[in-house]
PDB file of C-alpha atoms in Angstrom:
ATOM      1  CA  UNK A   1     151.980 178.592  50.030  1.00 82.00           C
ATOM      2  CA  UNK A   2     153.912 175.507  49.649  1.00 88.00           C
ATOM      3  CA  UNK A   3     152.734 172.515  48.024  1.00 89.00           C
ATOM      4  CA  UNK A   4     152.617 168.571  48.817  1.00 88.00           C
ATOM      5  CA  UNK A   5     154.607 166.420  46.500  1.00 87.00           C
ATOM      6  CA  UNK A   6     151.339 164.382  45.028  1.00 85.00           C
ATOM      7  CA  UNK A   7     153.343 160.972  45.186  1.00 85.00           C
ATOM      8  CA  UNK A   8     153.695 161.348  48.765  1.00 85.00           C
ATOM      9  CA  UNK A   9     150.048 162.015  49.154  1.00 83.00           C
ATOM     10  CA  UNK A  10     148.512 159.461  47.531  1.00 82.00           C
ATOM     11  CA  UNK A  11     145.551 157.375  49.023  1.00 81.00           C
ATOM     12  CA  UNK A  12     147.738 153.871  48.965  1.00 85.00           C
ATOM     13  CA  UNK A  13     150.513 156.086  50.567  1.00 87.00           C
ATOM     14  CA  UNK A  14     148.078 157.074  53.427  1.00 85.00           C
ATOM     15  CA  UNK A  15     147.441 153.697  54.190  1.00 88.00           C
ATOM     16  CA  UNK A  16     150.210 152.099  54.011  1.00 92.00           C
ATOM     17  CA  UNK A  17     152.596 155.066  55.857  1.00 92.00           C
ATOM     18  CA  UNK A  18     150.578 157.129  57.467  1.00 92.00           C
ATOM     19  CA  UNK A  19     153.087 158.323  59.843  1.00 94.00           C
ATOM     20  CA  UNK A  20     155.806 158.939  56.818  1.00 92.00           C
ATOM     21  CA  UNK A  21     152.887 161.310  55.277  1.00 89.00           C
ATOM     22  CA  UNK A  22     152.665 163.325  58.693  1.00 90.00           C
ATOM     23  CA  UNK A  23     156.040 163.673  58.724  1.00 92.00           C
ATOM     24  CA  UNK A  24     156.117 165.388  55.560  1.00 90.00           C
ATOM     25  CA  UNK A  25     153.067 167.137  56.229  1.00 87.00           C
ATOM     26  CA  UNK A  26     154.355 168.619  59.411  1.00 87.00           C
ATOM     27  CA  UNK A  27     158.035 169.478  57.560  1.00 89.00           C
ATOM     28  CA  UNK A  28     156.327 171.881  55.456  1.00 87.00           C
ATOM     29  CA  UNK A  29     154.140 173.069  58.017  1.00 85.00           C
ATOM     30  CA  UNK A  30     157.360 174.319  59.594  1.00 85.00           C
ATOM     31  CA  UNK A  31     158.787 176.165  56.453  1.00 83.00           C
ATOM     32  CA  UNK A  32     155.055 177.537  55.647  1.00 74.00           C
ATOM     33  CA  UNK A  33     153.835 180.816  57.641  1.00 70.00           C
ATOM     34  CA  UNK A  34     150.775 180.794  55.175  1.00 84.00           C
ATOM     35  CA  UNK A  35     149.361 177.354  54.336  1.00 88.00           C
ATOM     36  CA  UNK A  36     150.252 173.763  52.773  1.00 89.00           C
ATOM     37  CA  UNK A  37     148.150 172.760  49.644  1.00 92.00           C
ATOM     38  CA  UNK A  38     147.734 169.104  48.031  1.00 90.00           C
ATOM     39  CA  UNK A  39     145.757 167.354  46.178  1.00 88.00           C
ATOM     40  CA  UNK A  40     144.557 164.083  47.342  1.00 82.00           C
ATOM     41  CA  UNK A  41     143.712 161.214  44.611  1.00 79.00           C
ATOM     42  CA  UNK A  42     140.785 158.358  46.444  1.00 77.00           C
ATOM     43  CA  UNK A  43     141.178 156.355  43.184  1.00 76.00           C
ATOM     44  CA  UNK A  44     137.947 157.210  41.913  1.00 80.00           C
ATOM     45  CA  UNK A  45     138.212 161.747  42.837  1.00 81.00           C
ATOM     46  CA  UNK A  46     140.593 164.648  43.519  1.00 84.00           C
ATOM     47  CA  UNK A  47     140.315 166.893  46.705  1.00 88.00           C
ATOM     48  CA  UNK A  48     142.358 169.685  47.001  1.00 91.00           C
ATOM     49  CA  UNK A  49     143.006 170.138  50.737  1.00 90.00           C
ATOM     50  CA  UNK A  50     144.518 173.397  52.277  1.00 93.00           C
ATOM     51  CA  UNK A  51     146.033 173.412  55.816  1.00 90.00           C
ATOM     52  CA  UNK A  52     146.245 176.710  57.440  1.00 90.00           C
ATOM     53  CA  UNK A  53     148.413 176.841  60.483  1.00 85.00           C
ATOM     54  CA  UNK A  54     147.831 180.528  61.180  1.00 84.00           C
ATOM     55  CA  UNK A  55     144.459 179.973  61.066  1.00 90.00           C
ATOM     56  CA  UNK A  56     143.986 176.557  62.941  1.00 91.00           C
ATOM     57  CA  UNK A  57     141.920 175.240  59.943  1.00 94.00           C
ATOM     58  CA  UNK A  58     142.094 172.815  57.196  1.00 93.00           C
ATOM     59  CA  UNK A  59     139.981 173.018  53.891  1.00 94.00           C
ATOM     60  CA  UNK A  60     138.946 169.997  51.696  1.00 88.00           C
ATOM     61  CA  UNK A  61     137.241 170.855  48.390  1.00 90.00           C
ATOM     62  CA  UNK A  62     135.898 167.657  46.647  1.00 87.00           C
ATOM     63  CA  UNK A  63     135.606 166.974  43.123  1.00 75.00           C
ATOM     64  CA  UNK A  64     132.200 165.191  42.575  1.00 75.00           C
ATOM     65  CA  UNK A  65     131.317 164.621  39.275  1.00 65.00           C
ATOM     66  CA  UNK A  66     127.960 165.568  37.452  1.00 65.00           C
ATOM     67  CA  UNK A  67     125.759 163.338  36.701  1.00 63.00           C
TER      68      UNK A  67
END
């Protein structure tokens, strides 16, 4: 597995370059036979999200907290 630089995945980063962030995304797809991983900061949570090429799926596991 190779992992997403979390600066370059960053909610503001998203929205401001969302095409830099595929870029980057698709870069490591290419080195990656297995999957990508990288956690994703909202501002307010943390989801960890898993792309799996091999598999044609992406995962996104959210962080609520309790109540």
């Amino acid at each position: 597995a190779v992992f997403i630089d979390p600066e370059k995945f960053t909610a503001s980063m998203v929205e401001k370059n969302p095409n830099h962030v595929k870029t980057i995304i698709s870069d490591l797809l290419k080195t990656s036979p297995d999957c990508v991983l990288g956690t994703y900061h909202t501002g307010c949570r943390y989801f960890l999200v898993v792309i799996c090429p091999k598999w044609e799926i992406v995962w996104y596991l959210d962080s609520p907290r309790p109540r």
